[in-house]
Amino acid sequence: SQQGEEDPQALSIQEGENATMNCSYKTSINNLQWYRQNSGRGLVHLILIRSNEREKHSGRLRVTLDTSKKSSSLLITASRAADTASYFCATENNAGNNRKLIWGLGTSLAVNP
Amino acid sequence: DAMVIQNPRYQVTQFGKPVTLSCSQTLNHNVMYWYQQKSSQAPKLLFHYYDKDFNNEADTPDNFQSRRPNTSFCFLDIRSPGLGDAAMYLCATSRGGTDTQYFGPGTRLTVL
Protein backbone atom coordinates (compact mmCIF):
# COMPACT_ATOMS: atom_id res chain seq x y z
CA SER A 1 0.00 0.00 0.00
CA GLN A 2 1.21 3.51 -0.73
CA GLN A 3 0.63 6.32 1.67
CA GLY A 4 3.18 8.84 0.53
CA GLU A 5 2.40 11.44 -2.01
CA GLU A 6 5.19 13.34 -3.63
CA ASP A 7 5.18 16.52 -5.57
CA PRO A 8 6.03 17.45 -8.09
CA GLN A 9 5.68 14.23 -10.06
CA ALA A 10 8.28 15.52 -12.49
CA LEU A 11 10.82 18.30 -12.23
CA SER A 12 13.16 19.66 -14.87
CA ILE A 13 15.92 22.12 -13.95
CA GLN A 14 19.23 23.42 -15.22
CA GLU A 15 22.54 22.27 -13.84
CA GLY A 16 23.57 24.38 -10.87
CA GLU A 17 20.02 25.13 -9.77
CA ASN A 18 18.50 23.74 -6.60
CA ALA A 19 15.83 21.04 -6.71
CA THR A 20 13.15 20.67 -4.07
CA MET A 21 10.87 17.67 -3.77
CA ASN A 22 8.09 17.25 -1.25
CA CYS A 23 6.53 14.23 0.38
CA SER A 24 3.36 13.99 2.44
CA TYR A 25 2.18 11.03 4.46
CA LYS A 26 -0.92 10.05 6.40
CA THR A 27 -0.11 8.09 9.54
CA SER A 28 2.33 8.59 12.40
CA ILE A 29 5.84 7.42 11.63
CA ASN A 30 9.06 6.24 13.22
CA ASN A 31 11.19 7.70 10.47
CA LEU A 32 11.12 8.89 6.90
CA GLN A 33 13.65 7.84 4.31
CA TRP A 34 14.59 9.16 0.90
CA TYR A 35 15.83 6.89 -1.87
CA ARG A 36 17.15 7.54 -5.34
CA GLN A 37 16.68 5.34 -8.40
CA ASN A 38 18.57 5.74 -11.64
CA SER A 39 16.69 4.54 -14.70
CA GLY A 40 16.42 0.74 -14.80
CA ARG A 41 18.40 0.25 -11.59
CA GLY A 42 17.78 -0.59 -7.95
CA LEU A 43 17.10 2.00 -5.29
CA VAL A 44 19.85 3.62 -3.27
CA HIS A 45 19.27 4.94 0.22
CA LEU A 46 20.07 8.65 0.55
CA ILE A 47 19.09 9.77 4.01
CA LEU A 48 16.95 8.78 6.99
CA ILE A 49 15.33 11.32 9.30
CA ARG A 50 13.75 10.19 12.54
CA SER A 51 10.43 11.45 13.81
CA ASN A 52 12.12 13.50 16.55
CA GLU A 53 14.43 15.25 14.08
CA ARG A 54 13.52 18.33 12.07
CA GLU A 55 16.39 18.70 9.66
CA LYS A 56 19.27 16.60 8.39
CA HIS A 57 22.11 17.21 5.95
CA SER A 58 24.25 14.92 3.86
CA GLY A 59 26.58 16.57 1.37
CA ARG A 60 24.40 18.51 -1.08
CA LEU A 61 21.23 17.01 0.37
CA ARG A 62 19.06 18.66 2.96
CA VAL A 63 15.97 16.94 4.34
CA THR A 64 13.36 18.51 6.57
CA LEU A 65 10.54 16.84 8.44
CA ASP A 66 7.41 18.49 9.81
CA THR A 67 5.45 15.89 11.76
CA SER A 68 2.64 18.34 12.52
CA LYS A 69 2.01 18.71 8.80
CA LYS A 70 3.01 15.12 8.04
CA SER A 71 5.38 16.28 5.34
CA SER A 72 9.03 16.20 4.37
CA SER A 73 11.13 17.91 1.75
CA LEU A 74 14.33 16.93 -0.01
CA LEU A 75 16.53 19.74 -1.28
CA ILE A 76 19.40 19.04 -3.66
CA THR A 77 21.66 22.05 -3.92
CA ALA A 78 23.85 22.94 -6.90
CA SER A 79 22.38 20.13 -8.98
CA ARG A 80 24.41 18.17 -11.51
CA ALA A 81 23.40 16.21 -14.58
CA ALA A 82 24.29 13.05 -12.63
CA ASP A 83 21.49 13.85 -10.17
CA THR A 84 18.98 12.94 -12.88
CA ALA A 85 16.95 10.12 -11.35
CA SER A 86 13.69 9.30 -9.62
CA TYR A 87 13.47 10.13 -5.94
CA PHE A 88 11.18 8.28 -3.55
CA CYS A 89 10.22 8.95 0.01
CA ALA A 90 9.32 6.04 2.26
CA THR A 91 7.97 5.88 5.76
CA GLU A 92 8.29 3.16 8.34
CA ASN A 93 5.07 3.30 10.27
CA ASN A 94 4.96 2.48 13.94
CA ALA A 95 1.96 0.16 13.88
CA GLY A 96 3.06 -2.69 16.08
CA ASN A 97 5.79 -4.96 14.78
CA ASN A 98 5.60 -3.66 11.25
CA ARG A 99 8.83 -3.87 9.29
CA LYS A 100 7.52 -2.48 6.02
CA LEU A 101 8.23 0.74 4.23
CA ILE A 102 5.32 2.67 2.79
CA TRP A 103 6.45 4.23 -0.48
CA GLY A 104 5.61 7.52 -2.11
CA LEU A 105 4.91 7.70 -5.82
CA GLY A 106 8.21 9.37 -6.61
CA THR A 107 9.48 12.51 -8.27
CA SER A 108 11.28 12.22 -11.58
CA LEU A 109 14.09 14.77 -11.68
CA ALA A 110 15.82 15.81 -14.90
CA VAL A 111 18.89 18.02 -14.59
CA ASN A 112 19.81 19.53 -17.92
CA PRO A 113 23.46 20.31 -18.66
CA ASP B 1 32.11 -5.49 -0.59
CA ALA B 2 28.93 -6.40 1.22
CA MET B 3 26.04 -6.26 -1.15
CA VAL B 4 22.74 -7.55 -2.49
CA ILE B 5 23.02 -9.57 -5.70
CA GLN B 6 20.23 -10.46 -8.05
CA ASN B 7 20.38 -13.01 -10.84
CA PRO B 8 19.69 -12.88 -13.63
CA ARG B 9 19.61 -9.17 -14.44
CA TYR B 10 17.32 -9.84 -17.39
CA GLN B 11 14.92 -12.74 -17.68
CA VAL B 12 12.68 -13.59 -20.62
CA THR B 13 9.99 -16.20 -20.20
CA GLN B 14 6.94 -17.34 -22.07
CA PHE B 15 3.38 -16.85 -20.99
CA GLY B 16 2.59 -19.53 -18.40
CA LYS B 17 6.13 -20.86 -18.11
CA PRO B 18 7.37 -20.90 -14.50
CA VAL B 19 10.30 -18.70 -13.67
CA THR B 20 12.52 -18.27 -10.61
CA LEU B 21 14.42 -15.13 -9.70
CA SER B 22 17.17 -15.25 -7.14
CA CYS B 23 18.62 -12.88 -4.59
CA SER B 24 21.62 -13.27 -2.35
CA GLN B 25 23.13 -11.01 0.28
CA THR B 26 26.45 -10.77 2.04
CA LEU B 27 25.15 -8.26 4.63
CA ASN B 28 23.86 -10.96 7.02
CA HIS B 29 20.61 -9.03 7.38
CA ASN B 30 17.60 -10.58 9.07
CA VAL B 31 14.98 -9.22 6.69
CA MET B 32 14.68 -9.82 2.95
CA TYR B 33 12.04 -8.21 0.76
CA TRP B 34 10.71 -8.77 -2.74
CA TYR B 35 9.21 -5.82 -4.60
CA GLN B 36 7.57 -5.52 -8.00
CA GLN B 37 8.07 -2.25 -9.83
CA LYS B 38 6.39 -1.28 -13.07
CA SER B 39 7.46 1.59 -15.26
CA SER B 40 7.25 5.03 -13.60
CA GLN B 41 5.64 3.56 -10.48
CA ALA B 42 6.72 3.12 -6.89
CA PRO B 43 7.97 -0.28 -5.74
CA LYS B 44 5.16 -2.56 -4.62
CA LEU B 45 5.96 -4.93 -1.77
CA LEU B 46 5.08 -8.55 -2.57
CA PHE B 47 6.33 -10.22 0.63
CA HIS B 48 9.14 -10.23 3.14
CA TYR B 49 10.94 -12.63 5.43
CA TYR B 50 12.05 -11.79 8.94
CA ASP B 51 14.53 -14.63 9.42
CA LYS B 52 12.33 -17.61 8.52
CA ASP B 53 9.08 -15.83 9.29
CA PHE B 54 7.25 -15.29 5.98
CA ASN B 55 4.96 -12.26 5.58
CA ASN B 56 2.75 -12.06 2.53
CA GLU B 57 1.05 -8.86 1.43
CA ALA B 58 -2.72 -9.22 1.24
CA ASP B 59 -2.86 -8.23 -2.42
CA THR B 60 0.03 -10.38 -3.64
CA PRO B 61 -1.37 -12.88 -6.17
CA ASP B 62 -1.13 -16.60 -5.37
CA ASN B 63 0.91 -16.89 -8.56
CA PHE B 64 3.85 -15.46 -6.63
CA GLN B 65 5.68 -17.60 -4.10
CA SER B 66 8.92 -17.18 -2.21
CA ARG B 67 11.52 -19.36 -0.53
CA ARG B 68 14.30 -18.48 1.86
CA PRO B 69 16.42 -21.58 2.41
CA ASN B 70 19.00 -19.74 4.52
CA THR B 71 19.96 -16.24 5.67
CA SER B 72 21.82 -15.41 2.49
CA PHE B 73 19.42 -16.49 -0.23
CA CYS B 74 15.85 -15.73 -1.17
CA PHE B 75 13.94 -16.82 -4.28
CA LEU B 76 10.88 -15.46 -6.06
CA ASP B 77 8.89 -18.08 -7.96
CA ILE B 78 6.27 -17.02 -10.48
CA ARG B 79 4.28 -20.14 -11.19
CA SER B 80 2.41 -19.07 -14.32
CA PRO B 81 3.62 -15.68 -15.55
CA GLY B 82 1.11 -13.51 -17.33
CA LEU B 83 1.74 -10.51 -19.52
CA GLY B 84 0.85 -8.30 -16.57
CA ASP B 85 3.73 -9.73 -14.55
CA ALA B 86 6.32 -8.12 -16.80
CA ALA B 87 8.13 -5.73 -14.49
CA MET B 88 11.32 -5.02 -12.60
CA TYR B 89 11.66 -7.24 -9.53
CA LEU B 90 13.71 -5.78 -6.72
CA CYS B 91 15.18 -7.61 -3.76
CA ALA B 92 16.11 -5.67 -0.64
CA THR B 93 17.48 -6.44 2.81
CA SER B 94 17.53 -4.72 6.15
CA ARG B 95 18.55 -5.42 9.73
CA GLY B 96 14.91 -5.00 10.62
CA GLY B 97 13.02 -2.55 12.72
CA THR B 98 13.27 0.96 11.38
CA ASP B 99 16.46 0.39 9.48
CA THR B 100 17.53 1.34 5.99
CA GLN B 101 16.78 -1.05 3.15
CA TYR B 102 19.58 -2.10 0.79
CA PHE B 103 18.50 -2.94 -2.73
CA GLY B 104 19.88 -5.20 -5.39
CA PRO B 105 20.10 -3.98 -9.00
CA GLY B 106 16.85 -5.72 -9.93
CA THR B 107 15.79 -8.35 -12.46
CA ARG B 108 13.89 -7.12 -15.50
CA LEU B 109 11.29 -9.76 -16.40
CA THR B 110 9.84 -9.92 -19.89
CA VAL B 111 6.88 -12.20 -20.62
CA LEU B 112 6.32 -13.15 -24.25
Coordinates of C-alpha atoms in Angstrom, one line a residue:
Chain A
S1 CA 0.0 0.0 0.0
Q2 CA 1.2 3.5 -0.7
Q3 CA 0.6 6.3 1.7
G4 CA 3.2 8.8 0.5
E5 CA 2.4 11.4 -2.0
E6 CA 5.2 13.3 -3.6
D7 CA 5.2 16.5 -5.6
P8 CA 6.0 17.5 -8.1
Q9 CA 5.7 14.2 -10.1
A10 CA 8.3 15.5 -12.5
L11 CA 10.8 18.3 -12.2
S12 CA 13.2 19.7 -14.9
I13 CA 15.9 22.1 -14.0
Q14 CA 19.2 23.4 -15.2
E15 CA 22.5 22.3 -13.8
G16 CA 23.6 24.4 -10.9
E17 CA 20.0 25.1 -9.8
N18 CA 18.5 23.7 -6.6
A19 CA 15.8 21.0 -6.7
T20 CA 13.1 20.7 -4.1
M21 CA 10.9 17.7 -3.8
N22 CA 8.1 17.3 -1.2
C23 CA 6.5 14.2 0.4
S24 CA 3.4 14.0 2.4
Y25 CA 2.2 11.0 4.5
K26 CA -0.9 10.1 6.4
T27 CA -0.1 8.1 9.5
S28 CA 2.3 8.6 12.4
I29 CA 5.8 7.4 11.6
N30 CA 9.1 6.2 13.2
N31 CA 11.2 7.7 10.5
L32 CA 11.1 8.9 6.9
Q33 CA 13.7 7.8 4.3
W34 CA 14.6 9.2 0.9
Y35 CA 15.8 6.9 -1.9
R36 CA 17.1 7.5 -5.3
Q37 CA 16.7 5.3 -8.4
N38 CA 18.6 5.7 -11.6
S39 CA 16.7 4.5 -14.7
G40 CA 16.4 0.7 -14.8
R41 CA 18.4 0.3 -11.6
G42 CA 17.8 -0.6 -8.0
L43 CA 17.1 2.0 -5.3
V44 CA 19.8 3.6 -3.3
H45 CA 19.3 4.9 0.2
L46 CA 20.1 8.6 0.6
I47 CA 19.1 9.8 4.0
L48 CA 17.0 8.8 7.0
I49 CA 15.3 11.3 9.3
R50 CA 13.8 10.2 12.5
S51 CA 10.4 11.4 13.8
N52 CA 12.1 13.5 16.6
E53 CA 14.4 15.2 14.1
R54 CA 13.5 18.3 12.1
E55 CA 16.4 18.7 9.7
K56 CA 19.3 16.6 8.4
H57 CA 22.1 17.2 6.0
S58 CA 24.2 14.9 3.9
G59 CA 26.6 16.6 1.4
R60 CA 24.4 18.5 -1.1
L61 CA 21.2 17.0 0.4
R62 CA 19.1 18.7 3.0
V63 CA 16.0 16.9 4.3
T64 CA 13.4 18.5 6.6
L65 CA 10.5 16.8 8.4
D66 CA 7.4 18.5 9.8
T67 CA 5.5 15.9 11.8
S68 CA 2.6 18.3 12.5
K69 CA 2.0 18.7 8.8
K70 CA 3.0 15.1 8.0
S71 CA 5.4 16.3 5.3
S72 CA 9.0 16.2 4.4
S73 CA 11.1 17.9 1.8
L74 CA 14.3 16.9 0.0
L75 CA 16.5 19.7 -1.3
I76 CA 19.4 19.0 -3.7
T77 CA 21.7 22.1 -3.9
A78 CA 23.8 22.9 -6.9
S79 CA 22.4 20.1 -9.0
R80 CA 24.4 18.2 -11.5
A81 CA 23.4 16.2 -14.6
A82 CA 24.3 13.1 -12.6
D83 CA 21.5 13.8 -10.2
T84 CA 19.0 12.9 -12.9
A85 CA 17.0 10.1 -11.4
S86 CA 13.7 9.3 -9.6
Y87 CA 13.5 10.1 -5.9
F88 CA 11.2 8.3 -3.6
C89 CA 10.2 8.9 0.0
A90 CA 9.3 6.0 2.3
T91 CA 8.0 5.9 5.8
E92 CA 8.3 3.2 8.3
N93 CA 5.1 3.3 10.3
N94 CA 5.0 2.5 13.9
A95 CA 2.0 0.2 13.9
G96 CA 3.1 -2.7 16.1
N97 CA 5.8 -5.0 14.8
N98 CA 5.6 -3.7 11.2
R99 CA 8.8 -3.9 9.3
K100 CA 7.5 -2.5 6.0
L101 CA 8.2 0.7 4.2
I102 CA 5.3 2.7 2.8
W103 CA 6.5 4.2 -0.5
G104 CA 5.6 7.5 -2.1
L105 CA 4.9 7.7 -5.8
G106 CA 8.2 9.4 -6.6
T107 CA 9.5 12.5 -8.3
S108 CA 11.3 12.2 -11.6
L109 CA 14.1 14.8 -11.7
A110 CA 15.8 15.8 -14.9
V111 CA 18.9 18.0 -14.6
N112 CA 19.8 19.5 -17.9
P113 CA 23.5 20.3 -18.7
Chain B
D1 CA 32.1 -5.5 -0.6
A2 CA 28.9 -6.4 1.2
M3 CA 26.0 -6.3 -1.2
V4 CA 22.7 -7.5 -2.5
I5 CA 23.0 -9.6 -5.7
Q6 CA 20.2 -10.5 -8.1
N7 CA 20.4 -13.0 -10.8
P8 CA 19.7 -12.9 -13.6
R9 CA 19.6 -9.2 -14.4
Y10 CA 17.3 -9.8 -17.4
Q11 CA 14.9 -12.7 -17.7
V12 CA 12.7 -13.6 -20.6
T13 CA 10.0 -16.2 -20.2
Q14 CA 6.9 -17.3 -22.1
F15 CA 3.4 -16.8 -21.0
G16 CA 2.6 -19.5 -18.4
K17 CA 6.1 -20.9 -18.1
P18 CA 7.4 -20.9 -14.5
V19 CA 10.3 -18.7 -13.7
T20 CA 12.5 -18.3 -10.6
L21 CA 14.4 -15.1 -9.7
S22 CA 17.2 -15.2 -7.1
C23 CA 18.6 -12.9 -4.6
S24 CA 21.6 -13.3 -2.3
Q25 CA 23.1 -11.0 0.3
T26 CA 26.4 -10.8 2.0
L27 CA 25.1 -8.3 4.6
N28 CA 23.9 -11.0 7.0
H29 CA 20.6 -9.0 7.4
N30 CA 17.6 -10.6 9.1
V31 CA 15.0 -9.2 6.7
M32 CA 14.7 -9.8 3.0
Y33 CA 12.0 -8.2 0.8
W34 CA 10.7 -8.8 -2.7
Y35 CA 9.2 -5.8 -4.6
Q36 CA 7.6 -5.5 -8.0
Q37 CA 8.1 -2.2 -9.8
K38 CA 6.4 -1.3 -13.1
S39 CA 7.5 1.6 -15.3
S40 CA 7.3 5.0 -13.6
Q41 CA 5.6 3.6 -10.5
A42 CA 6.7 3.1 -6.9
P43 CA 8.0 -0.3 -5.7
K44 CA 5.2 -2.6 -4.6
L45 CA 6.0 -4.9 -1.8
L46 CA 5.1 -8.5 -2.6
F47 CA 6.3 -10.2 0.6
H48 CA 9.1 -10.2 3.1
Y49 CA 10.9 -12.6 5.4
Y50 CA 12.1 -11.8 8.9
D51 CA 14.5 -14.6 9.4
K52 CA 12.3 -17.6 8.5
D53 CA 9.1 -15.8 9.3
F54 CA 7.3 -15.3 6.0
N55 CA 5.0 -12.3 5.6
N56 CA 2.7 -12.1 2.5
E57 CA 1.1 -8.9 1.4
A58 CA -2.7 -9.2 1.2
D59 CA -2.9 -8.2 -2.4
T60 CA 0.0 -10.4 -3.6
P61 CA -1.4 -12.9 -6.2
D62 CA -1.1 -16.6 -5.4
N63 CA 0.9 -16.9 -8.6
F64 CA 3.9 -15.5 -6.6
Q65 CA 5.7 -17.6 -4.1
S66 CA 8.9 -17.2 -2.2
R67 CA 11.5 -19.4 -0.5
R68 CA 14.3 -18.5 1.9
P69 CA 16.4 -21.6 2.4
N70 CA 19.0 -19.7 4.5
T71 CA 20.0 -16.2 5.7
S72 CA 21.8 -15.4 2.5
F73 CA 19.4 -16.5 -0.2
C74 CA 15.8 -15.7 -1.2
F75 CA 13.9 -16.8 -4.3
L76 CA 10.9 -15.5 -6.1
D77 CA 8.9 -18.1 -8.0
I78 CA 6.3 -17.0 -10.5
R79 CA 4.3 -20.1 -11.2
S80 CA 2.4 -19.1 -14.3
P81 CA 3.6 -15.7 -15.6
G82 CA 1.1 -13.5 -17.3
L83 CA 1.7 -10.5 -19.5
G84 CA 0.9 -8.3 -16.6
D85 CA 3.7 -9.7 -14.5
A86 CA 6.3 -8.1 -16.8
A87 CA 8.1 -5.7 -14.5
M88 CA 11.3 -5.0 -12.6
Y89 CA 11.7 -7.2 -9.5
L90 CA 13.7 -5.8 -6.7
C91 CA 15.2 -7.6 -3.8
A92 CA 16.1 -5.7 -0.6
T93 CA 17.5 -6.4 2.8
S94 CA 17.5 -4.7 6.2
R95 CA 18.6 -5.4 9.7
G96 CA 14.9 -5.0 10.6
G97 CA 13.0 -2.6 12.7
T98 CA 13.3 1.0 11.4
D99 CA 16.5 0.4 9.5
T100 CA 17.5 1.3 6.0
Q101 CA 16.8 -1.1 3.1
Y102 CA 19.6 -2.1 0.8
F103 CA 18.5 -2.9 -2.7
G104 CA 19.9 -5.2 -5.4
P105 CA 20.1 -4.0 -9.0
G106 CA 16.9 -5.7 -9.9
T107 CA 15.8 -8.3 -12.5
R108 CA 13.9 -7.1 -15.5
L109 CA 11.3 -9.8 -16.4
T110 CA 9.8 -9.9 -19.9
V111 CA 6.9 -12.2 -20.6
L112 CA 6.3 -13.2 -24.3

